[in-house]
Amino acid sequence: MSNNHVYIALQNNEEARAIIEAIERDNPNASVNHFPAMVKIDGDGRIEVRRKTVEELIGRDWDPQEIHLHLVSISGNVDEDEDVFAVQRNN
Amino acid sequence: MPVKAIRENYAFEPKDVEKNFHGNRIVYVGWDHHLMFCAPVAFPLPPDMPFGALVEQVIPGAFGMHPDFPQIQWNAVQWRLDGEPFTPDMQKSLDANGVRHKSVVRMFTPGLNGIGGSGS
Amino acid sequence: MAAKRMSLRDKYNRMTRDLAWDFSYQDPKKIFEQADFEGIKIEDWDKWEDPFRLTMDAYWKYQGEKERKLYAIIDAFAQNNGQLNITDARYVNAIKLFLTGVSPLEYMAHRGFAMIGRQLPGVGPQVACQMQSLDELRHVQTQIHTISHYNKYFNGFQDFRHMHDRVWYLSVPKSFFDDAASAGPFEFITAISFSFEYVLTNLLFMPFMSGAAYNGDMATVTFGFSAQSDEARHMTLGLEVVKFMLEQHPDNLPIVQRWIDKWFWRGYRLLTLVGMMMDYMLPKRVMSWKEAWEMYFEQNGGALFNDLARYGIRMPKYWEQTVAEKGLISHAAWGTFYNYCHAAPFHTWIPEKDELDWLSEKYPDTFDKFFRPRYEHWAEQEKQGKRFYNPSLPMLCTTCQIPMVFPEASDPTLTSYRSSVHNGERYHFCSDGCKDIFDHEPEKYVQSWLPVHQIFQGNCGGATVPDVLDWYHLRDGIDNREYLASPDRANWERWKAGEEEAAELPKAAAG
């Protein structure tokens, strides 16, 4: 049985909504699940947040490290640079 | 296996040796299939207390409020001591019955299966 | 002209590794005295890399922003009498459990990461541990600040730190963390960062905070999510340190696997308290313990351990047991506090009819068969004025220190008994997991400070229940016992009936 499940959970707030929308745009296979005050995005193998997409949505510069303000939890290995914040399985 | 420690000879006297209980020893009593009492209970008891006194004076205070309790047929109770079936001698002391410090005494009461048969 | 911006990787290297220095006139073994004794072999600390690449300057910036947001909401909560907007005063007992059981662990984590940040020889983990140590201090402070608002209106909060060292059930979280903090630095970080934070903490914070949101407790949601936003970094530290140890030397594998086995089981047993909170203490429920275990452990844990399989790591020992008993443990725990809440600084109650129905629906295989009759009997007794309290003290597990309340998964009407004899002394355990932990390091656990035995030895204020409650600083009839008869409930009913102006709400007190 191969289980490559990853997720990112974010607070349900104004700025995080743009991040969630960016994830939906860039990760068509990810599924967005709503909980009280929190949104959990599940994916298979990898989920990424792209700086460019978030910037387009919020109309200003955005540093992927700003995601720290809204993160609730993750599952997977983190891969982060100036342009992308991703969680992924390495196998 | 010994503990990997930053000091040599990592060893201590156990915190709960019998001599720390002022002449008593700890005896645990559990009633199978009656988990309304969430866990077996612990008593500090004198080792020379007769087993019969445990049954007549201690256990009723612990379990007497259970609706099954008045229906117990004491001569039919099946006992276990530290996991093994055993037949206590009611006249003899806990010690003479083999009840040691931190021994577990379990009672199974045939036909009594807890509240509504739920094991509670 | 503006300087060219450094890449994240360069910046991370400049601000961490480049700040370190080589030791020229001292023996590194003397500087890092605890680095070797556990048997972990590290060939090259420079191979360590923090995937977040968070540097101290960015850390202060983001943490400062988190704090500003948090305190703005706490102020708004207090100014608007937010405590009146929760679903029901029963809910507040979940926060009492949190403050007494969890917040002191945050402080211990602050200390623990400060200690191991000093002991680990690599500069990467030193910086990560420094940040985490500061995070944990922030967590305990924000929790105390937030919850202090509830302390003005409800009982049981007033002496949480004193209680943490004394009250019987608090020896469960306390001994968990003391066990980790008294191990070496590598075991500590595997225990706390990996096994607890990475594998299990989602089950603590996510249901607690979603539950708080669902029950109108904006204050707790806020400190919870603010803390949780640090948690992703902590979890990543845990995962990275485990991978790093495994990559550095093949001899590390059996040591790391054993720590994962041990700390998974210890953490899982501790989470029993969370399971009970989810299934019983939230007037509006988010999900059952069983569902949460399936989502956060079976699904995600499965993926995680698949991922680690290439290092030779397997699923933690006895994980099957956690699945087999997922329909049992939260009920066993609530029953335990129902038995013994005369000695705890919060209230318990029988779930209302619709709540019992919810439990029946969520636990179709176990609830009606084993637990519902127990509650219905207790409710009937309560109506007759004979509210059940267990008059005896419980037998405890030597390792997890939880009363021996866990049933056999194969027959949930029987207590699970396990025992070992070491140097002629008998020791008892709730499970194979707890027995294994003892058997591996008996010299450590023969020192367990078991509250029931301590009472019998005369070390807890006296021989009677009132003596012990005094020693706990627990006010009988106010902080403890049945919710229906509590001053908390009487106050709540009065406030909700609008008998008093919100501005004149009295302080917590006997009703």
XYZ file of C-alpha atoms in Angstrom:
722
model
C 0.000 0.000 0.000
C 1.482 3.308 -1.015
C 0.461 6.235 1.106
C 1.972 9.535 -0.002
C -0.458 11.762 1.776
C 0.665 15.316 2.593
C -1.226 18.290 3.940
C -1.003 21.945 4.864
C -3.426 23.368 7.422
C -3.927 27.123 7.576
C -5.922 29.446 9.759
C -9.083 30.648 8.163
C -8.261 34.358 7.887
C -8.089 37.058 5.262
C -4.528 36.597 4.098
C -4.613 32.825 4.363
C -7.602 32.758 2.035
C -5.397 34.092 -0.743
C -2.799 31.438 0.037
C -5.484 28.775 -0.089
C -6.720 30.090 -3.414
C -3.170 30.062 -4.758
C -2.755 26.455 -3.648
C -5.992 25.473 -5.345
C -4.859 27.144 -8.545
C -1.401 25.569 -8.599
C -2.313 22.134 -7.230
C -5.404 20.995 -9.106
C -5.441 17.630 -7.355
C -5.312 18.995 -3.824
C -8.557 18.922 -1.884
C -9.620 21.732 0.432
C -11.398 20.744 3.638
C -12.979 23.256 5.993
C -12.990 22.905 9.784
C -13.984 25.451 12.432
C -11.463 28.314 12.120
C -9.115 26.200 10.017
C -8.690 24.932 6.471
C -6.828 21.697 5.769
C -5.547 21.075 2.272
C -4.774 17.460 1.469
C -2.672 16.274 -1.409
C -0.842 13.303 -2.807
C 2.961 13.484 -2.852
C 3.421 17.270 -2.957
C 1.605 20.530 -2.313
C 3.213 23.825 -3.188
C 2.551 27.467 -2.509
C 4.003 29.723 -5.220
C 5.042 33.234 -4.411
C 3.991 34.540 -7.822
C 0.442 33.239 -7.551
C -0.059 34.657 -4.062
C 1.338 38.016 -5.188
C -1.073 38.098 -8.105
C -3.961 37.449 -5.753
C -3.067 39.968 -3.056
C -1.514 42.623 -5.293
C 1.681 43.133 -3.333
C 5.077 41.509 -2.773
C 4.824 38.364 -0.706
C 7.619 36.409 0.935
C 6.869 32.665 1.265
C 8.152 32.888 4.857
C 5.064 34.950 5.645
C 3.214 31.657 5.586
C 4.530 31.191 9.139
C 1.938 33.688 10.316
C -0.950 31.510 9.216
C 0.291 27.931 9.344
C -1.492 25.555 11.663
C 0.211 22.339 10.711
C 1.855 20.355 7.956
C 2.565 16.770 7.094
C 5.475 16.048 4.772
C 9.020 17.229 4.198
C 9.378 20.978 3.823
C 11.083 22.379 0.740
C 11.349 26.122 0.786
C 13.140 28.815 -1.183
C 12.454 32.387 -2.335
C 9.749 31.354 -4.770
C 8.039 28.268 -3.367
C 6.990 26.782 -0.061
C 6.255 23.072 -0.506
C 5.587 19.955 1.534
C 6.346 16.648 -0.093
C 7.072 12.974 0.375
C 10.590 11.935 -0.575
C 10.000 8.321 -1.547
C 19.370 -3.241 29.962
C 21.124 -0.630 32.060
C 20.194 2.988 31.557
C 22.670 4.925 29.440
C 23.561 7.716 31.813
C 26.117 10.471 32.194
C 27.163 9.016 35.545
C 28.475 5.586 36.442
C 26.385 3.102 38.401
C 23.032 4.644 37.711
C 20.999 2.834 40.349
C 18.594 3.932 43.038
C 16.468 2.323 45.693
C 12.928 1.977 44.351
C 10.575 4.643 45.662
C 7.878 2.203 46.691
C 9.632 -0.529 48.667
C 7.524 -2.063 51.413
C 9.416 -0.447 54.278
C 8.212 2.980 53.136
C 4.595 2.142 53.972
C 4.816 2.226 57.765
C 4.205 -1.477 58.393
C 1.650 -1.917 55.649
C 2.001 -3.419 52.231
C 0.179 -2.328 49.109
C -2.496 -4.732 47.927
C -4.431 -4.116 44.729
C -7.955 -5.463 44.331
C -9.826 -5.697 41.050
C -13.328 -6.955 40.302
C -13.480 -8.489 36.817
C -16.321 -7.327 34.546
C -17.215 -4.431 36.862
C -15.430 -1.510 35.265
C -17.785 1.045 36.742
C -14.868 1.070 39.175
C -12.539 2.465 36.554
C -9.385 0.738 37.807
C -8.369 -1.843 40.386
C -8.035 -0.151 43.761
C -5.064 0.057 46.105
C -4.982 -0.433 49.872
C -2.182 -0.196 52.411
C -2.827 -3.255 54.604
C -1.034 -4.980 57.477
C 0.497 -8.252 56.223
C -0.973 -10.119 59.205
C -4.537 -9.067 58.353
C -6.612 -12.211 57.742
C -7.754 -12.625 54.157
C -11.287 -12.867 55.559
C -10.947 -9.341 56.921
C -10.013 -8.086 53.472
C -13.232 -9.638 52.180
C -15.482 -8.563 55.039
C -14.056 -5.196 56.021
C -12.159 -3.733 53.105
C -13.802 -4.864 49.885
C -17.373 -3.814 50.840
C -16.180 -0.253 51.389
C -14.687 -0.249 47.927
C -17.338 -2.024 45.868
C -20.422 -2.174 48.088
C -22.343 0.524 46.199
C -22.530 -1.617 43.053
C -25.970 -3.205 42.487
C -24.286 -6.570 41.868
C -22.482 -6.474 45.184
C -25.276 -7.765 47.466
C -25.754 -10.682 45.074
C -22.218 -11.983 45.336
C -22.075 -15.588 46.499
C -18.788 -15.457 48.277
C -18.187 -19.188 48.271
C -18.477 -19.150 44.465
C -16.024 -16.304 43.866
C -13.068 -17.301 41.722
C -9.907 -15.583 42.894
C -6.657 -14.843 41.182
C -3.461 -13.798 42.869
C -0.889 -12.114 40.630
C -2.547 -13.614 37.604
C -2.790 -17.205 38.860
C -5.991 -18.919 40.061
C -5.909 -19.330 43.811
C -8.076 -20.343 46.746
C -7.562 -18.071 49.722
C -7.728 -19.354 53.272
C -10.001 -16.795 54.936
C -8.594 -17.468 58.422
C -4.969 -17.074 57.442
C -3.155 -13.800 57.018
C -2.578 -12.051 53.729
C 1.072 -12.954 54.056
C 0.365 -16.628 54.728
C -1.895 -16.600 51.671
C 1.038 -15.433 49.569
C -0.163 -11.846 49.149
C 3.051 -9.881 48.806
C 3.794 -6.170 48.556
C 2.071 -4.865 45.400
C 0.276 -8.149 44.745
C -2.893 -8.052 42.666
C -5.956 -9.855 44.010
C -8.669 -10.288 41.364
C -12.162 -11.543 41.941
C -14.448 -13.023 39.332
C -18.070 -13.347 40.415
C -19.818 -15.946 38.223
C -23.191 -14.868 36.857
C -22.643 -11.209 37.678
C -21.728 -9.280 34.549
C -22.031 -5.664 35.612
C -24.725 -3.112 34.951
C -27.046 -4.333 32.221
C -24.515 -7.057 31.403
C -22.113 -4.395 30.110
C -19.163 -5.325 32.297
C -19.610 -2.013 34.085
C 22.319 51.644 -5.168
C 20.580 48.901 -3.274
C 22.674 45.812 -2.625
C 21.651 42.683 -4.481
C 19.329 40.645 -2.311
C 20.870 37.499 -0.875
C 19.226 34.210 -1.662
C 17.472 32.510 1.238
C 20.125 29.817 1.294
C 22.998 32.314 1.447
C 21.283 34.301 4.116
C 20.687 31.185 6.180
C 24.347 30.200 5.896
C 25.552 33.669 6.837
C 23.246 33.911 9.822
C 23.782 30.423 11.233
C 26.834 28.435 10.159
C 28.990 31.491 9.555
C 28.337 32.687 13.082
C 29.892 29.554 14.564
C 33.564 29.080 15.286
C 36.037 26.253 15.683
C 37.405 25.455 19.095
C 41.151 25.892 19.219
C 42.187 25.532 22.849
C 39.361 23.524 24.384
C 38.452 19.917 23.719
C 35.030 19.894 21.987
C 34.183 16.761 23.970
C 34.394 18.822 27.132
C 32.303 21.608 25.658
C 29.576 19.236 24.501
C 29.714 16.717 27.310
C 26.362 15.110 26.576
C 26.846 14.604 22.859
C 28.153 11.031 22.921
C 26.823 9.056 25.844
C 23.571 8.004 24.213
C 25.471 6.229 21.455
C 24.373 8.460 18.564
C 27.182 8.928 16.047
C 27.379 12.144 14.032
C 30.106 12.363 11.378
C 29.495 15.827 9.993
C 27.311 18.455 11.612
C 27.650 20.643 8.515
C 25.336 18.267 6.678
C 22.519 19.626 8.829
C 20.233 22.021 7.074
C 17.064 23.631 8.322
C 14.543 23.354 5.510
C 12.748 26.490 6.699
C 16.009 28.433 6.543
C 14.589 30.787 9.101
C 17.152 33.229 10.452
C 16.971 35.133 13.725
C 16.123 38.490 12.090
C 13.156 36.991 10.228
C 12.210 35.070 13.358
C 11.847 38.227 15.460
C 9.905 39.937 12.706
C 7.305 37.203 12.309
C 7.024 36.392 16.008
C 6.493 40.076 16.793
C 3.687 40.194 14.290
C 2.082 37.083 15.772
C 2.183 38.634 19.238
C 0.569 41.875 18.094
C -2.294 39.988 16.497
C -2.738 37.792 19.531
C -2.880 40.546 22.123
C -5.284 42.610 20.021
C -7.707 39.714 20.084
C -7.197 38.960 23.769
C -8.007 42.593 24.580
C -11.117 42.474 22.418
C -12.183 39.222 24.069
C -11.883 40.693 27.555
C -13.512 43.992 26.638
C -16.511 42.202 25.168
C -16.978 39.709 28.006
C -16.162 36.935 25.593
C -16.519 34.355 28.340
C -20.284 34.759 28.045
C -20.265 33.755 24.391
C -19.058 30.205 24.894
C -21.588 27.447 24.253
C -21.847 26.307 27.855
C -19.925 26.609 31.115
C -19.130 22.885 30.952
C -16.757 23.793 28.133
C -14.530 25.811 30.486
C -13.447 22.547 32.096
C -11.560 21.686 28.915
C -9.568 24.890 29.394
C -8.885 23.984 33.028
C -7.531 20.665 31.849
C -5.373 22.494 29.314
C -3.960 25.033 31.772
C -3.160 22.501 34.478
C -1.960 19.739 32.173
C -0.465 21.341 29.069
C 0.761 24.862 29.834
C 3.371 23.724 32.403
C 4.703 21.377 29.727
C 5.238 24.346 27.432
C 7.456 25.816 30.118
C 9.321 22.525 30.455
C 9.783 22.533 26.684
C 11.261 26.022 26.924
C 13.779 24.736 29.446
C 14.410 21.517 27.572
C 15.228 23.194 24.277
C 17.456 25.705 26.021
C 19.363 22.775 27.558
C 19.768 20.739 24.396
C 20.523 23.813 22.284
C 23.553 24.107 24.543
C 24.452 20.423 24.232
C 24.074 19.656 20.525
C 27.377 20.410 18.777
C 25.940 21.573 15.430
C 25.171 25.229 14.867
C 22.089 24.483 12.718
C 20.233 22.644 15.476
C 21.565 25.120 18.052
C 19.790 27.955 16.269
C 16.643 25.900 15.721
C 16.583 24.895 19.412
C 17.093 28.507 20.469
C 14.079 29.562 18.430
C 12.006 26.731 19.766
C 12.987 27.501 23.340
C 11.773 31.073 22.827
C 8.606 29.831 21.141
C 7.748 27.613 24.068
C 8.235 30.448 26.540
C 5.936 32.554 24.392
C 3.367 29.748 24.404
C 3.212 29.382 28.149
C 3.053 33.145 28.639
C 0.268 33.674 26.113
C -1.676 30.757 27.553
C -1.468 32.147 31.076
C -2.429 35.626 29.881
C -5.359 34.366 27.885
C -6.685 31.981 30.465
C -6.306 34.534 33.268
C -9.458 36.082 31.888
C -11.388 32.882 32.635
C -9.850 32.811 36.098
C -11.862 35.922 36.925
C -15.147 34.131 36.361
C -14.636 30.409 36.866
C -13.123 28.210 39.559
C -10.217 25.802 39.361
C -7.661 27.950 37.528
C -6.124 29.732 40.469
C -3.205 27.519 41.382
C -2.371 25.530 38.282
C 1.401 25.576 38.711
C 1.276 24.340 42.291
C -1.166 21.640 41.253
C 0.973 20.456 38.363
C 3.543 19.104 40.829
C 1.034 17.481 43.147
C -2.366 16.482 41.800
C -2.648 12.806 40.932
C -3.648 13.041 37.256
C -1.114 15.770 36.577
C 1.682 13.342 37.340
C 0.795 11.889 33.930
C 1.889 14.909 31.827
C 4.542 15.901 34.362
C 6.256 12.522 34.388
C 6.066 12.366 30.597
C 8.096 15.526 30.233
C 10.417 14.802 33.149
C 11.227 11.480 31.524
C 12.238 13.272 28.317
C 14.123 16.093 30.037
C 16.147 13.649 32.130
C 17.282 11.756 29.018
C 20.130 12.856 26.766
C 19.800 15.592 24.136
C 19.184 13.226 21.216
C 16.514 11.270 23.029
C 14.889 14.494 24.181
C 14.643 15.888 20.683
C 13.397 12.583 19.275
C 10.835 12.372 22.066
C 9.517 15.898 21.947
C 10.189 17.174 18.439
C 9.581 14.021 16.490
C 7.371 11.588 18.382
C 5.296 14.169 20.163
C 5.307 17.254 17.952
C 5.499 15.630 14.565
C 3.548 12.442 15.005
C 1.058 13.338 17.720
C 0.708 17.046 18.442
C -1.834 17.607 15.702
C -4.163 15.588 17.851
C -3.598 17.977 20.719
C -3.831 21.359 19.062
C -6.013 20.912 16.034
C -9.001 19.330 17.781
C -8.543 21.564 20.843
C -8.473 24.723 18.762
C -11.150 23.712 16.320
C -13.166 22.692 19.359
C -12.564 26.058 20.974
C -13.654 27.836 17.792
C -16.758 25.714 17.558
C -17.643 26.466 21.169
C -17.248 30.222 20.930
C -13.947 30.425 22.799
C -12.158 32.982 20.683
C -9.440 33.514 23.281
C -8.274 29.922 23.191
C -8.516 29.703 19.426
C -6.234 32.677 19.256
C -3.461 31.524 21.586
C -3.827 28.058 20.170
C -3.354 29.009 16.560
C -0.658 31.491 17.440
C 1.230 28.687 19.179
C 0.385 26.271 16.419
C 1.892 28.562 13.799
C 5.247 27.820 15.485
C 4.445 24.152 15.540
C 5.047 23.514 11.855
C 8.627 24.644 12.438
C 8.946 22.408 15.501
C 7.578 19.433 13.633
C 10.027 20.042 10.832
C 12.885 20.182 13.327
C 11.733 16.811 14.647
C 11.584 15.219 11.251
C 14.912 16.694 10.144
C 16.743 15.581 13.267
C 15.511 12.027 12.863
C 16.496 11.933 9.199
C 19.858 13.508 10.057
C 20.685 10.902 12.708
C 19.718 8.117 10.326
C 21.783 9.549 7.488
C 24.855 10.100 9.638
C 25.569 6.546 10.787
C 23.939 3.124 10.414
C 24.496 2.388 14.124
C 21.964 5.069 14.940
C 19.018 3.199 13.444
C 18.221 0.771 16.302
C 18.620 3.525 18.892
C 16.335 5.902 17.033
C 13.761 3.198 16.352
C 13.604 2.309 20.036
C 13.130 5.946 20.987
C 10.365 6.288 18.417
C 8.675 3.186 19.826
C 8.972 4.439 23.382
C 7.908 8.029 22.809
C 5.115 7.209 20.444
C 3.609 5.042 23.126
C 4.193 7.541 25.947
C 2.748 10.373 23.865
C -0.207 8.290 22.789
C -1.074 7.423 26.383
C -0.844 11.119 27.295
C -3.266 11.948 24.495
C -5.925 9.886 26.240
C -6.704 13.140 28.042
C -7.282 14.829 24.686
C -9.523 12.018 23.501
C -11.678 12.471 26.567
C -11.791 16.224 26.002
C -12.959 15.776 22.405
C -15.640 13.212 23.143
C -16.973 14.590 26.425
C -15.927 18.138 27.264
C -16.941 20.053 24.140
C -20.659 20.906 24.199
C -20.396 21.216 20.400
C -18.201 18.472 19.080
C -15.866 18.731 16.103
C -15.036 15.088 15.560
C -14.653 12.014 17.708
C -11.350 10.804 19.086
C -11.710 7.783 16.854
C -12.124 9.931 13.742
C -9.218 12.156 14.758
C -6.974 9.143 15.304
C -7.907 7.824 11.889
C -7.253 11.158 10.205
C -4.113 12.276 11.984
C -2.422 9.040 12.854
C -3.601 6.246 10.594
C -3.607 8.368 7.440
C -0.787 10.855 8.057
C 1.294 8.688 10.335
C 1.070 5.963 7.729
C 2.425 8.326 5.068
C 5.182 9.561 7.358
C 6.440 6.086 8.219
C 6.237 5.053 4.574
C 8.482 7.996 3.873
C 10.964 6.943 6.583
C 10.990 3.311 5.464
C 13.943 4.010 3.180
C 16.054 4.613 6.292
C 14.929 1.298 7.763
C 12.432 2.869 10.169
C 9.160 0.979 10.665
C 5.878 1.991 12.249
C 6.130 2.476 16.028
C 5.726 -0.731 17.998
C 2.167 -1.377 19.224
C 0.570 1.059 16.795
C -1.896 -1.735 16.011
C -2.958 -1.619 19.652
C -3.865 2.071 19.287
C -6.158 1.193 16.410
C -7.686 -1.765 18.244
C -8.572 0.368 21.270
C -9.608 3.604 19.547
C -13.241 2.930 20.440
C -12.446 2.477 24.133
C -9.923 4.848 25.626
C -11.795 8.165 25.672
C -14.732 6.532 27.469
C -12.462 4.792 29.946
C -10.833 8.165 30.664
C -14.058 10.105 31.210
C -15.271 7.321 33.482
C -12.057 7.705 35.442
C -12.562 11.397 36.037
C -16.207 10.714 36.845
C -14.919 8.291 39.518
C -12.332 10.687 40.898
C -13.304 14.302 40.163
C -13.644 14.955 43.886
C -9.838 15.071 43.724
C -9.448 17.077 40.483
C -9.717 20.844 39.929
C -12.439 20.534 37.296
C -15.926 19.150 37.027
C -17.368 16.099 35.323
C -20.917 15.212 34.371
C -23.004 12.644 32.572
C -23.455 13.587 28.912
C -26.944 14.756 28.023
C -29.246 12.527 26.027
C -28.312 13.939 22.600
C -24.655 13.700 23.553
C -25.019 10.050 24.518
C -26.711 9.511 21.156
C -23.781 11.185 19.398
C -21.388 8.856 21.198
C -23.510 5.840 20.252
C -23.417 6.965 16.638
C -19.668 7.650 16.598
C -18.786 4.453 18.441
C -21.312 1.926 17.120
C -19.228 -1.096 18.150
C -18.403 -0.123 21.680
C -20.458 2.635 23.255
C -23.883 1.038 23.762
C -22.390 -2.304 24.619
C -19.842 -1.281 27.239
C -20.271 2.330 28.313
C -23.769 3.730 27.923
C -25.310 1.485 30.625
C -22.641 2.730 33.041
C -23.558 6.367 32.404
C -27.280 5.710 32.639
C -26.783 3.983 35.956
C -24.667 6.850 37.281
C -27.209 9.421 36.077
C -29.956 7.545 37.898
C -27.870 7.429 41.078
C -27.193 11.141 40.781
C -30.917 11.847 40.525
C -31.437 9.929 43.742
C -28.843 12.077 45.444
C -26.235 9.327 45.403
C -23.741 10.750 42.939
C -21.042 8.105 42.524
C -17.510 8.895 43.608
C -14.989 6.116 43.897
C -14.134 5.878 47.600
C -10.788 4.089 47.091
C -7.586 5.146 45.424
C -6.724 3.569 42.064
C -3.874 1.296 41.084
C -1.540 3.157 38.700
C 0.647 2.150 35.769
C 4.286 2.562 36.796
C 5.288 4.019 33.427
C 2.524 6.344 32.200
C 1.148 6.837 35.748
C -2.429 6.709 34.443
C -4.734 4.646 36.664
C -5.058 1.109 35.315
C -8.218 1.977 33.408
C -7.455 0.640 29.967
C -9.524 -2.379 29.021
C -8.244 -5.342 27.069
C -9.032 -4.651 23.414
C -10.039 -8.302 23.057
C -12.473 -8.074 26.003
C -13.335 -4.517 27.014
C -15.014 -5.736 30.218
C -11.619 -6.692 31.655
C -8.791 -4.509 32.891
C -5.549 -4.866 30.964
C -2.973 -6.028 33.538
C 0.732 -6.345 32.804
C 3.564 -6.665 35.301
C 7.298 -7.185 35.691
C 9.491 -8.216 38.593
C 12.791 -6.368 38.874
C 15.272 -7.082 41.691
C 12.492 -8.799 43.607
C 10.083 -5.839 43.396
C 6.810 -6.074 41.517
C 5.762 -3.363 39.035
C 2.470 -2.978 37.199
C 1.582 -1.595 33.800
C -1.476 -0.770 31.753
C -0.158 -2.180 28.499
C 2.619 -4.020 26.695
C 3.901 -0.623 25.514
C 4.356 0.680 29.052
C 5.826 -2.631 30.226
C 8.423 -2.608 27.443
C 9.510 0.909 28.365
C 10.029 -0.122 31.975
C 11.801 -3.360 31.094
C 14.325 -1.514 28.971
C 15.293 1.004 31.668
C 13.981 -0.276 34.985
C 16.478 1.788 37.002
C 14.768 4.898 35.741
C 11.163 3.948 36.421
C 11.677 2.361 39.841
C 11.894 6.021 40.886
C 8.412 6.881 39.577
C 6.625 9.280 41.909
C 3.275 7.520 41.895
C 0.701 9.770 43.562
C -1.324 6.985 45.166
C 1.729 5.402 46.743
C 2.960 8.793 47.852
C -0.321 9.425 49.643
C -0.013 6.066 51.399
C 3.569 6.854 52.380
C 2.343 10.008 54.077
C 4.007 12.481 51.738
C 0.907 14.349 50.549
C -0.385 16.346 53.472
C -2.098 13.607 55.419
C -4.064 10.393 55.321
C -7.561 11.676 54.556
C -9.039 13.089 51.372
C -9.488 16.591 52.901
C -5.820 16.585 53.948
C -4.729 15.713 50.442
C -7.071 18.285 48.847
C -5.594 20.968 51.091
C -2.145 19.904 50.035
C -3.267 20.171 46.403
C -4.694 23.691 47.141
C -8.002 22.409 45.867
C -11.140 23.939 47.400
C -13.590 21.144 48.080
C -17.071 21.884 46.793
C -15.850 24.760 44.631
C -13.129 23.582 42.276
C -14.023 19.911 42.152
C -16.885 17.389 41.953
C -20.055 17.152 39.889
C -20.763 19.983 37.473
C -24.499 20.068 38.182
C -23.837 20.984 41.805
C -21.003 23.409 41.105
C -20.777 27.152 41.783
C -19.563 27.479 38.179
C -22.875 26.221 36.942
C -24.904 28.340 39.355
C -22.984 31.453 38.265
C -23.363 30.614 34.614
C -27.126 30.096 34.887
C -27.423 33.403 36.667
C -25.345 35.264 34.101
C -27.180 33.778 31.184
C -30.508 34.638 32.779
C -29.309 38.230 32.653
C -29.759 38.890 36.352
C -26.654 40.984 36.442
C -25.109 43.532 34.188
C -22.124 42.149 32.336
C -19.944 44.909 33.738
C -20.641 43.765 37.264
C -19.922 40.111 36.877
C -18.529 38.761 40.104
C -15.226 37.029 40.449
C -15.150 33.278 40.574
C -16.378 32.185 43.947
C -18.711 29.867 45.723
C -22.267 30.407 44.514
